[in-house]
Short mmCIF file of C-alpha atoms and ligand atoms in Angstrom, two decimals:
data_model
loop_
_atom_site.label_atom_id
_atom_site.label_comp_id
_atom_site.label_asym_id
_atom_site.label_seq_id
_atom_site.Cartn_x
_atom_site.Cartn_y
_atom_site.Cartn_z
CA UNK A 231 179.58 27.69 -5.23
CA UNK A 232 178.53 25.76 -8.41
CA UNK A 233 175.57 25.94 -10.18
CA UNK A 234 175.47 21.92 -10.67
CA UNK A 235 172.15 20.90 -9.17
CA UNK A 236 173.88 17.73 -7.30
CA UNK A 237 175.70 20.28 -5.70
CA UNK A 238 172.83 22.18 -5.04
CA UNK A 239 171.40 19.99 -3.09
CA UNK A 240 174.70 18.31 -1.12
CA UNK A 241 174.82 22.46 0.22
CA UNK A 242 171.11 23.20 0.88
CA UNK A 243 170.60 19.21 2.03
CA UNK A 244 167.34 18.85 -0.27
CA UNK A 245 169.10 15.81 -1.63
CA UNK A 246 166.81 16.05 -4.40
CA UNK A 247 168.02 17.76 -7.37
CA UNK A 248 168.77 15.89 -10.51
CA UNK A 249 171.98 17.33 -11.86
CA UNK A 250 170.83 20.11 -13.74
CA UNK A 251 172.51 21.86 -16.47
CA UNK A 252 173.79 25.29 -16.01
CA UNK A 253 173.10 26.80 -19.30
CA UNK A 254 169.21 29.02 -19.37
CA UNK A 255 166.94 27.67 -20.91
CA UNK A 256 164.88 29.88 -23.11
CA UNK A 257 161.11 29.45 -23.52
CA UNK A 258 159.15 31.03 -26.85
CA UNK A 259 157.91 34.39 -27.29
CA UNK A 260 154.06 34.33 -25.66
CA UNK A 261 154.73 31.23 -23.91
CA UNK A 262 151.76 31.32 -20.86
CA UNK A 263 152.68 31.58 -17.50
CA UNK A 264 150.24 31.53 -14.62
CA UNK A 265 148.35 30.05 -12.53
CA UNK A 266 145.13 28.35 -11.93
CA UNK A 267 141.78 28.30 -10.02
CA UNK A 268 138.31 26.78 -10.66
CA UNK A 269 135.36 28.28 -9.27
CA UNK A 270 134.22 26.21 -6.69
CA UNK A 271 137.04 25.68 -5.21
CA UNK A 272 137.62 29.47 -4.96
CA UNK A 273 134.47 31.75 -5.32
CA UNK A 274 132.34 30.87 -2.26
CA UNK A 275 128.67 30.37 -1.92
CA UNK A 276 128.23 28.50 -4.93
CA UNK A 277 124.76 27.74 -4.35
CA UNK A 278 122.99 26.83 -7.08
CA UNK A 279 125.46 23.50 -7.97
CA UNK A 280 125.26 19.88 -6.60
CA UNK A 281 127.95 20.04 -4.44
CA UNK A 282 127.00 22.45 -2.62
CA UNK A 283 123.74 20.34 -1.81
CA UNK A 284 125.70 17.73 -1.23
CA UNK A 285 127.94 19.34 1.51
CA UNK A 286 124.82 20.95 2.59
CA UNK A 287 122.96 17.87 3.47
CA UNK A 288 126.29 16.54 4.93
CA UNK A 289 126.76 14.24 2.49
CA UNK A 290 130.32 15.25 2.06
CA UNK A 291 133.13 15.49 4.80
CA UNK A 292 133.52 19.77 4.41
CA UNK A 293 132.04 22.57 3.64
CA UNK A 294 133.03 24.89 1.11
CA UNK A 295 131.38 28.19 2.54
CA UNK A 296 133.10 31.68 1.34
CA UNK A 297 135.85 29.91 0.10
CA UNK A 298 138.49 32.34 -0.74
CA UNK A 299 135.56 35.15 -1.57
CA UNK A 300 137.42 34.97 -4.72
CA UNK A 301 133.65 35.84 -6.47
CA UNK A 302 134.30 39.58 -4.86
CA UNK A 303 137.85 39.84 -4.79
CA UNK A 304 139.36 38.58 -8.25
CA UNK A 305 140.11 41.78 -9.06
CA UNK A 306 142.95 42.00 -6.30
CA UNK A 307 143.63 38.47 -7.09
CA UNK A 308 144.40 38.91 -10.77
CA UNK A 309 146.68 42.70 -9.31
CA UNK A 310 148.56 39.56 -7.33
CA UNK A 311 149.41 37.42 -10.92
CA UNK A 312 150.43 40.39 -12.69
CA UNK A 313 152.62 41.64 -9.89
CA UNK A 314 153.97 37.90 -9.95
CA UNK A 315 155.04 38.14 -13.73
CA UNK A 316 151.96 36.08 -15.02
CA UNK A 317 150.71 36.52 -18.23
CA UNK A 318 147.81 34.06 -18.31
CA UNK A 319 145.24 32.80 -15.75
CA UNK A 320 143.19 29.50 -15.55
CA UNK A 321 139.40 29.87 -13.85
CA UNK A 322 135.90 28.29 -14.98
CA UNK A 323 132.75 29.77 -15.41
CA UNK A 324 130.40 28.22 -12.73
CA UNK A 325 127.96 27.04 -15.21
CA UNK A 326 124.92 26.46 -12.21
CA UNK A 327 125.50 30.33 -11.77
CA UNK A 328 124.82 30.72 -15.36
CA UNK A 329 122.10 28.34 -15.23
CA UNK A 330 120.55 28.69 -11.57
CA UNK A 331 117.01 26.42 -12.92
CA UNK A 332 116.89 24.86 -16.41
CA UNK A 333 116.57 26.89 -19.50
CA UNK A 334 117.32 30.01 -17.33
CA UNK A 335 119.96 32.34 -17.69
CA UNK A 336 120.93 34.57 -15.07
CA UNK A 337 122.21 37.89 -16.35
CA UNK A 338 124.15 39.06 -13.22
CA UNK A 339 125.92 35.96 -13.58
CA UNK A 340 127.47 36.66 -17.27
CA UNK A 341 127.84 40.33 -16.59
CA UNK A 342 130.59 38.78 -13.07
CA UNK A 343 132.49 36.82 -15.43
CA UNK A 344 132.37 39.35 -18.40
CA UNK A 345 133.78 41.42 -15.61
CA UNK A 346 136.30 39.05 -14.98
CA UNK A 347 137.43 38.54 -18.43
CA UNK A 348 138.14 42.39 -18.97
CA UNK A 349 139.86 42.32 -15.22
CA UNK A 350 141.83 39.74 -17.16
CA UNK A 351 142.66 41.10 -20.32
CA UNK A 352 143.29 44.82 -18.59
CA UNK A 353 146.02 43.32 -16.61
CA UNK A 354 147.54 41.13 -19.78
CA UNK A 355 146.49 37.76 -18.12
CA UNK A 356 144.98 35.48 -21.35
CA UNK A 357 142.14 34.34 -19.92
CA UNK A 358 142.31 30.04 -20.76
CA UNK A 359 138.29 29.27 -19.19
CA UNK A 360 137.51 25.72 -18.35
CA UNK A 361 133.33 25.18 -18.75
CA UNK A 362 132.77 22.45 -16.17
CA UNK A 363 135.45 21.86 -13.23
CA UNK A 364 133.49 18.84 -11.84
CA UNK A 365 130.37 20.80 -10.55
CA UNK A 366 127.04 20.57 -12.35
CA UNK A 367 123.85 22.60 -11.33
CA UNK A 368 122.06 21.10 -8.63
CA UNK A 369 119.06 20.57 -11.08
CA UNK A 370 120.89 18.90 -13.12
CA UNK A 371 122.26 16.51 -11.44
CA UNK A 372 118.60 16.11 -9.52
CA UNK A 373 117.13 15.01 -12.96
CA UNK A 374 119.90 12.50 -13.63
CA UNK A 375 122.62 14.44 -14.50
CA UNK A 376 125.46 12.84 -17.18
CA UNK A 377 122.94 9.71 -16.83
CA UNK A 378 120.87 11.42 -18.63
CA UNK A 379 120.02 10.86 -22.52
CA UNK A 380 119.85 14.49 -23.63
CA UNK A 381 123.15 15.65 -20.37
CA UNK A 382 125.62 16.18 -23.67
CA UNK A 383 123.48 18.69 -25.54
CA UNK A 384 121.90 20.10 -21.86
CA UNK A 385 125.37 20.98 -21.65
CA UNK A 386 126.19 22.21 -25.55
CA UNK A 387 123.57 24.76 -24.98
CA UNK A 388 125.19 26.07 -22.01
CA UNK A 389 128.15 26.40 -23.88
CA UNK A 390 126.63 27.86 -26.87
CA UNK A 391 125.12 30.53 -24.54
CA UNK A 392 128.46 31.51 -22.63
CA UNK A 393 130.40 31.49 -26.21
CA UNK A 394 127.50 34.22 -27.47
CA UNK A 395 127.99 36.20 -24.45
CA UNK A 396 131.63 35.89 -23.46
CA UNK A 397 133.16 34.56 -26.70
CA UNK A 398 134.59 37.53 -27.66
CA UNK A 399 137.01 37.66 -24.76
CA UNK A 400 138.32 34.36 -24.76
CA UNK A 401 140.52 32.48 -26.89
CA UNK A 402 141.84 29.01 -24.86
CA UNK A 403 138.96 26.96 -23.56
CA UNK A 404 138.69 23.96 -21.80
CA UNK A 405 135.35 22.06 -22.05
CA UNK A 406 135.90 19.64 -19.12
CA UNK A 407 138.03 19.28 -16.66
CA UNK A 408 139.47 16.07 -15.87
CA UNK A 409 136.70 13.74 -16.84
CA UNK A 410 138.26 10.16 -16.20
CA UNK A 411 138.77 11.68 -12.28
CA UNK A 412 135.00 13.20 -12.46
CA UNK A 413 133.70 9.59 -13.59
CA UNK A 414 136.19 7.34 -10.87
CA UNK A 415 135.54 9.79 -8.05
CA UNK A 416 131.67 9.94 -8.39
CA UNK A 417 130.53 6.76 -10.21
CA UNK A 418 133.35 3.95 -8.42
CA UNK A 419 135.12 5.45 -5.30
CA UNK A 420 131.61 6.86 -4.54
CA UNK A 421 133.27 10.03 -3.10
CA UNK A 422 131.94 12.91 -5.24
CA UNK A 423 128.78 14.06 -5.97
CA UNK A 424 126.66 11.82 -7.21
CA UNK A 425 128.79 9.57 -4.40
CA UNK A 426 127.99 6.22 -7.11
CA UNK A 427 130.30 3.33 -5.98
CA UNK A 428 131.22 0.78 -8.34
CA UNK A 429 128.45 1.50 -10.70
CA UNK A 430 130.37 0.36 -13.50
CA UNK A 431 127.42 0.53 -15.89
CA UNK A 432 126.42 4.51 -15.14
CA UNK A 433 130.11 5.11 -14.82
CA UNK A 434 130.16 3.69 -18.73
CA UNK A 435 127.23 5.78 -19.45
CA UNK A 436 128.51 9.30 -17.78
CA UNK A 437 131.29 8.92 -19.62
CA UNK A 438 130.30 8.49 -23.03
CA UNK A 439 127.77 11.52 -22.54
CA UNK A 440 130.81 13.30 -21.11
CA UNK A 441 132.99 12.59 -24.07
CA UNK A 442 129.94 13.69 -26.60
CA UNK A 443 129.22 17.07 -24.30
CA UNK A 444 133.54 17.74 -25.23
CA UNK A 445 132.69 17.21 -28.69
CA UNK A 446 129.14 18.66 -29.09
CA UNK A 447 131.70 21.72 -26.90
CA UNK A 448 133.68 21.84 -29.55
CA UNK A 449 131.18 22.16 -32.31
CA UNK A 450 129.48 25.01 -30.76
CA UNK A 451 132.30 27.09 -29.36
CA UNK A 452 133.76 27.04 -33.26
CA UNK A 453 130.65 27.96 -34.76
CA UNK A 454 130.19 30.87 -32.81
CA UNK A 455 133.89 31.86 -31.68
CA UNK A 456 136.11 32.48 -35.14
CA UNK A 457 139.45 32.10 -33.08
CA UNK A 458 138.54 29.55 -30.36
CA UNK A 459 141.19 27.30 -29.37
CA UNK A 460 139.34 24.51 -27.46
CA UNK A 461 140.63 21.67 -25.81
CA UNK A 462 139.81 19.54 -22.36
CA UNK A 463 141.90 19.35 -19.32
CA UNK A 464 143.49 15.86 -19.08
CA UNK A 465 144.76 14.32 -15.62
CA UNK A 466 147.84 12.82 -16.91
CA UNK A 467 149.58 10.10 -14.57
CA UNK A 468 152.07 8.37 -16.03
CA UNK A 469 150.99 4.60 -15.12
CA UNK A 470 153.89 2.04 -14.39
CA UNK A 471 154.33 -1.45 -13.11
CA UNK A 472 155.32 -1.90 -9.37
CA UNK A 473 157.43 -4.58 -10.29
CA UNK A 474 158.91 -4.71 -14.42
CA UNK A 475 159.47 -8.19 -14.20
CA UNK A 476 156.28 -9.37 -12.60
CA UNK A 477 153.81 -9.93 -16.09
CA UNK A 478 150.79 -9.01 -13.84
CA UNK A 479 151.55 -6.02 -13.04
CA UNK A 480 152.65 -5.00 -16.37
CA UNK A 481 149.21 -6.59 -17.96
CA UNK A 482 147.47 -4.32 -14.43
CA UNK A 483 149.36 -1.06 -15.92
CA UNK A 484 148.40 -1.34 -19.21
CA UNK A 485 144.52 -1.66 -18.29
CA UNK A 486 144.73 1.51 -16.09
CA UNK A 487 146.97 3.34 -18.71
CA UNK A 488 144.00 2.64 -21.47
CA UNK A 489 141.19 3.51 -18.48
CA UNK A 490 143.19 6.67 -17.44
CA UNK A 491 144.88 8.14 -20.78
CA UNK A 492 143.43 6.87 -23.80
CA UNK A 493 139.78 5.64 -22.97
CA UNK A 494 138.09 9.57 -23.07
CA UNK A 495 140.51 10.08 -26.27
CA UNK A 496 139.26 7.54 -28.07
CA UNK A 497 135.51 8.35 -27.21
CA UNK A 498 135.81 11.73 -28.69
CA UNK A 499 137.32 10.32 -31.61
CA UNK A 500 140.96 11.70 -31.35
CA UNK A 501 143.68 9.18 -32.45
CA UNK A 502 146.94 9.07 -32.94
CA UNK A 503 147.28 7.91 -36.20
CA UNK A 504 144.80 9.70 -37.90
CA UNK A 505 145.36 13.57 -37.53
CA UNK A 506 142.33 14.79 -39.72
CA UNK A 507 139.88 13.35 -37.53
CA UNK A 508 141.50 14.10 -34.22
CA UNK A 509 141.70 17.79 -35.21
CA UNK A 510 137.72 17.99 -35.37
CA UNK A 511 137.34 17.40 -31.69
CA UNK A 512 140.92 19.04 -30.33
CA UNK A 513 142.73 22.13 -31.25
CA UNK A 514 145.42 21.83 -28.27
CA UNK A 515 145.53 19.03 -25.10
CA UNK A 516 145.65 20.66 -21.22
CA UNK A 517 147.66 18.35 -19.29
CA UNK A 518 147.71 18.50 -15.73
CA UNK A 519 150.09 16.41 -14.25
CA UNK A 520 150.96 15.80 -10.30
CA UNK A 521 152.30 12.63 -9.74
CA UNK A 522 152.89 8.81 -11.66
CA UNK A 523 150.23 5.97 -10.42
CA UNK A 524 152.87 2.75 -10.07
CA UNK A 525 150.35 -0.20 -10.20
CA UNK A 526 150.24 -4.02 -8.13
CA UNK A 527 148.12 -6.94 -9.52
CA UNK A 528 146.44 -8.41 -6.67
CA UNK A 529 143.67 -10.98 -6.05
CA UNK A 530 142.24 -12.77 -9.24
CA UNK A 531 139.86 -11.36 -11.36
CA UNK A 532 138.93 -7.79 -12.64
CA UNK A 533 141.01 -6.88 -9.26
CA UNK A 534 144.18 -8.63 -10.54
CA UNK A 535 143.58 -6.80 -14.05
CA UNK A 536 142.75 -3.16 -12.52
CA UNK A 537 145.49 -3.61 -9.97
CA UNK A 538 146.17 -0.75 -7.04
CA UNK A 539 147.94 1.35 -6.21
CA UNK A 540 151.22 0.63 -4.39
CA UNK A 541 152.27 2.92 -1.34
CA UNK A 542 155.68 2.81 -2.54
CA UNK A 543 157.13 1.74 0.81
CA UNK A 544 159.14 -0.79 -0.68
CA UNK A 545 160.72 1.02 -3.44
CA UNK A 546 164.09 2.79 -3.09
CA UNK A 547 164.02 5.75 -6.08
CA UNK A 548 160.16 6.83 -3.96
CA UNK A 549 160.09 10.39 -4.71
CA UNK A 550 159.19 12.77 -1.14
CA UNK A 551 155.53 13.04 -0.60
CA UNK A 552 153.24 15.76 -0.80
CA UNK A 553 150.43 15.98 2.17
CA UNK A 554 148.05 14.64 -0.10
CA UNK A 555 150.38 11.55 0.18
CA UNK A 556 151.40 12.26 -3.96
CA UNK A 557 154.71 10.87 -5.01
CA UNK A 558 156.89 13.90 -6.31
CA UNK A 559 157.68 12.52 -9.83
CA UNK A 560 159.02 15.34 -12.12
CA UNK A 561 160.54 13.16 -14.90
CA UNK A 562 156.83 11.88 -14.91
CA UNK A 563 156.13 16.05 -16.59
CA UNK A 564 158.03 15.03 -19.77
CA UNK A 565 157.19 11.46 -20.04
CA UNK A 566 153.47 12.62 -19.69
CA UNK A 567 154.13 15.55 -22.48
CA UNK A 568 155.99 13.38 -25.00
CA UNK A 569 153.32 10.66 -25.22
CA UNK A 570 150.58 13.31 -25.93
CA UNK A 571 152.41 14.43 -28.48
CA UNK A 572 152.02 12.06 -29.82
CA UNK A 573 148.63 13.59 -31.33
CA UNK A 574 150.52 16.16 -32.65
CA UNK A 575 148.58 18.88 -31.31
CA UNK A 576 150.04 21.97 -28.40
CA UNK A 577 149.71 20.95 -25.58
CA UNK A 578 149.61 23.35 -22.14
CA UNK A 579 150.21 21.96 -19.25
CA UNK A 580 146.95 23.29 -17.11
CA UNK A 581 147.56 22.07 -13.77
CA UNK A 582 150.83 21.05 -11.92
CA UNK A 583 151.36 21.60 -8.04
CA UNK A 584 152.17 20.29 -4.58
CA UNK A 585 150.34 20.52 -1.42
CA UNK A 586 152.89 21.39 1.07
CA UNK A 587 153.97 23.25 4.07
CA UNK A 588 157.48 23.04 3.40
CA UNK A 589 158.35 26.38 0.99
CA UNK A 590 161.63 24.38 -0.20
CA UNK A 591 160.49 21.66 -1.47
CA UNK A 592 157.42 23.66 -3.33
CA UNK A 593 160.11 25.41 -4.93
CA UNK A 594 162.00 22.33 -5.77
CA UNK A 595 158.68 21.24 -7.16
CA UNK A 596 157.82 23.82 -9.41
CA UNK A 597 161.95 24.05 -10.49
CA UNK A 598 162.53 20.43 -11.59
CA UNK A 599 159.12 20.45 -13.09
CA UNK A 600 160.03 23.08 -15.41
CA UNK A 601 162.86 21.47 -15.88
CA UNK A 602 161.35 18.05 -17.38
CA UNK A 603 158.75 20.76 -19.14
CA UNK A 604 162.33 22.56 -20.84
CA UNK A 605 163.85 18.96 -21.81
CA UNK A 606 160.38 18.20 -23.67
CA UNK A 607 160.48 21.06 -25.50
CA UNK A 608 164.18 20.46 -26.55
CA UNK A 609 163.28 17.01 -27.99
CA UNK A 610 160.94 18.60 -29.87
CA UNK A 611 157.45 18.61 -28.02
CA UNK A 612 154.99 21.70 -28.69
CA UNK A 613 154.38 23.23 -25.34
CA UNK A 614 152.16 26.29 -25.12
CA UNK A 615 152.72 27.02 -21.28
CA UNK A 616 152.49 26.07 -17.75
CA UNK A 617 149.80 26.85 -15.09
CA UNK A 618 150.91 26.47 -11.21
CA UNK A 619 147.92 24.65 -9.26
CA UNK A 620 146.84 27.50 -7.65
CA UNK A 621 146.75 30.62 -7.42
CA UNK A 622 146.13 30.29 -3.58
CA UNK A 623 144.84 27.30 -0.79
CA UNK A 624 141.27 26.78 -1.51
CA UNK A 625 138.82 24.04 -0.68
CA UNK A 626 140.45 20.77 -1.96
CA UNK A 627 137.16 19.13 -2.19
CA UNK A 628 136.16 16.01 0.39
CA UNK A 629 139.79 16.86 1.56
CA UNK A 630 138.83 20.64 2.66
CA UNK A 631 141.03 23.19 3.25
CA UNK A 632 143.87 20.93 4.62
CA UNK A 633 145.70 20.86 1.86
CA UNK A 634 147.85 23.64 0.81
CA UNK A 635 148.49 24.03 -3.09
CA UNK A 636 148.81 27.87 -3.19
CA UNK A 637 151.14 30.41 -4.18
CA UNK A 638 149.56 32.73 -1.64
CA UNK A 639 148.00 31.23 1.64
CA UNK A 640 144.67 32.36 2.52
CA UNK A 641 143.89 33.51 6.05
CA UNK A 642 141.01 31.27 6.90
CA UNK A 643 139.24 34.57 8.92
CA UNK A 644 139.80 37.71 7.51
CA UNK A 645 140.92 35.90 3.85
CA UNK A 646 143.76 37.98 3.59
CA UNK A 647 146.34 36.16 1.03
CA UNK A 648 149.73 35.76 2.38
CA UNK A 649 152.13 35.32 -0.97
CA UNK A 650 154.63 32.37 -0.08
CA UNK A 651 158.32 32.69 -0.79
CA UNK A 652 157.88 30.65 -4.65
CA UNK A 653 155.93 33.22 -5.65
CA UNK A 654 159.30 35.41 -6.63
CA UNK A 655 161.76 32.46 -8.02
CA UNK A 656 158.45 31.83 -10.07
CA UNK A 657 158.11 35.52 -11.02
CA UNK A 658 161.51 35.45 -11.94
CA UNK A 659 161.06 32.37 -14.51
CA UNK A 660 157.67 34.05 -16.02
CA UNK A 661 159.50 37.17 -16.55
CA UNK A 662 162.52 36.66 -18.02
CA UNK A 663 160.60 33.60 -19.72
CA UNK A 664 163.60 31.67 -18.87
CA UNK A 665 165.01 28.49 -16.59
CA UNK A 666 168.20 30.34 -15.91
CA UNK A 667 170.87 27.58 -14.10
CA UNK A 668 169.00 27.33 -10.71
CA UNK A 669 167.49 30.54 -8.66
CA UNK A 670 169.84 32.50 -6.61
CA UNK A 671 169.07 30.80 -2.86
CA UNK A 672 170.30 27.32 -4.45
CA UNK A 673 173.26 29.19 -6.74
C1 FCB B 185 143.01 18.28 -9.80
C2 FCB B 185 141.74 19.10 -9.90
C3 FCB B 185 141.82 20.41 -9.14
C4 FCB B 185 142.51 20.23 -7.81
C5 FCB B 185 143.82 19.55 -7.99
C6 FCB B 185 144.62 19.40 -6.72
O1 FCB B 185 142.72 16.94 -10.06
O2 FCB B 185 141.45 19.40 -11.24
O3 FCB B 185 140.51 20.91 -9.00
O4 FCB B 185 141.68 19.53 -6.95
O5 FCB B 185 143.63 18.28 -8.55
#
């Protein structure tokens, strides 16, 4: 049997591997391998933030209850990475845990996720800790949240109290994660917490107090932590025309490609051109990447410049599609990775997954992804590592627990997690740090 991924997939009948080559490709020494969680998603009964008084009130579609219990049980979690071959591990710190009422820390809270970081570092998982995974403290948010004048240094001091406390243990941080989704989802679509729709205005304003909070982030975690490494998680779509030779769409891609990838950049003062400056608000770039956004002009006005999205129907290279109806788009990986190079930071890819029922094409995910990952770092690109989106199913926020991202399931009863078959051609990649030809069921 060859090794040639087109023949790959004629014998298994995925029908879609890209011809691979057959050589291994080798990744660098201390290259991170893992996989990632935030803490809402995963801790259950997160009760002091906003979304939980938002699903509460029934203001959301579901309920994020225990969770995975993940609060009690990361420590058999984090036995699960290790015996998996990881060597790092993405989770936040729950910062309305930290801060239950403002200006008041809760010391059981920081001794959990000191607790976690040793559980961690005992089991040689670097610990890379985002700060704010799109939940605020329910106080917060009641008193305005990021409308609010003084939300950037509310925040700073949050951060300046976790990097006292837990600074010591952590070297990769993210300040926020994914702020140009935070800002659409809960200030346009209206379908987060503060559930805003089309308030272009506050949307404006949350964002700019977001983008200062990164860099006031920044400031702090440096002055306390000597060897912080801090960067934000970016969602990184790669934004293309529907149609090449239509000029609206094109003029429709390029808005969303400024809104989407360079708007929150620019805000915190990062730039291309000019290194010196970007490196006082960056030290590396997350990326998390899951699918491209291939933009229509329709309608006249700021519709026909925003564009939407295009189902795809009509377009004969359409990728298969997850269940959260996202395009598979691997090539999308590098694209994404060589144009944030561009700042000439590292960059580590934080988040990258499918939510799937079908093991195959999981694994087909999470192979060709590497793959485009591999061919960015052989034209040069400086990638750090790649975290799997997640560590286990967990509540996919107004989309519940339908979706199923994990490399374990999670029995919605007794919580028992159920490793899926991925987990050991992924194992196999972490620990021989190595893309060797394809895994043994396609070979
Ligand atoms: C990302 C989020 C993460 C999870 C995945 C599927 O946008 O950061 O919390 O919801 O999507």
């Amino acid at each position: 049997m060859t090794s040639s991924g087109r023949h790959a997939s004629a014998e298994t009948g995925l029908g879609c591997y890209p011809p691979g080559p057959p050589e291994a490709r080798h990744f660098p020494p201390g290259f991170l391998w893992g996989a990632a969680t935030s803490s809402h998603q995963v801790d259950g009964n997160n009760k002091w933030s906003d979304w939980w008084e938002y699903e509460q009130s029934g203001r959301l579609p579901h309920v994020s209850g225990d969770a995975c219990r993940h609060y009690e049980l990361y420590e058999q979690d984090f036995d699960l990475a290790r015996s998996w071959g990881h060597n790092a591990h993405r989770c936040s710190i729950e910062w309305s845990r930290i801060e239950p009422a403002e200006g008041m820390w809760n010391q059981d809270a920081v001794a959990h996720y000191r607790s976690v970081l040793r559980a961690l570092l005992a089991r040689g998982l670097e610990p890379v800790i985002t700060l704010h995974h799109f939940t605020n403290p329910a106080w917060f948010t009641r008193a305005g949240g990021w409308l609010r004048q003084d939300s950037a240094s509310v925040f700073a001091r949050y951060v300046g109290f976790i990097a006292e406390q837990l600074g010591k243990d952590v070297r990769y941080w993210l300040t926020i994660n994914e702020p140009t989704v935070y800002i659409l989802q809960g200030y346009i679509n209206g379908e987060w917490p503060p559930l805003l729709k089309a308030s272009w205005i506050k949307a404006m304003i949350a964002f700019k107090n977001l983008a200062r909070a990164h860099v006031l982030a920044y400031r702090r975690l440096h002055q306390v932590c000597r060897d912080a490494q801090v960067g934000f998680a970016h969602n990184a779509p790669v934004v293309m025309p529907c149609d090449a030779q239509r000029k609206r769409d094109r003029v429709a891609a390029l808005v969303r490609d400024f809104l989407l990838n360079r708007a929150f950049f620019l805000l915190i003062g990062a730039s291309f051109r000019n290194r010196e400056r970007t490196a006082r608000c960056l030290d590396y770039i997350g990326i998390n990447y899951y699918t491209r956004a291939v933009i229509r002009s329709v309608g006249w006005g700021a519709r026909a410049l925003l564009g939407q999205a295009c189902h795809l129907d009509h377009h004969s290279d359409r990728g298969e599609m997850s269940d959260t109806g996202w395009e598979v788009y691997p090539v999308g990986l590098r694209v994404a990775l060589e144009k944030f190079s561009r700042f000439g930071l590292p960059l580590l890819v934080t988040e990258n997954g499918i939510a799937t029922d079908d093991e195959t094409l999981r694994r087909d995910f999470i192979i060709r992804h590497l793959e485009c990952l591999a061919e960015a770092r052989e034209g040069g690109v400086n990638v750090i590592g790649y975290l799997y989106w997640s560590l286990m199913d967990n509540y996919e926020w107004t989309l519940g627990t339908a979706p199923h991202f994990g490399l374990a399931a999670v029995d919605p009863i007794t919580h028992e997690r159920r490793p899926r078959p991925c987990v050991e051609d992924f194992r196999r990649i972490c620990l021989e740090n190595c893309l060797r030809g394809y895994p043994p069921q396609l070979a």
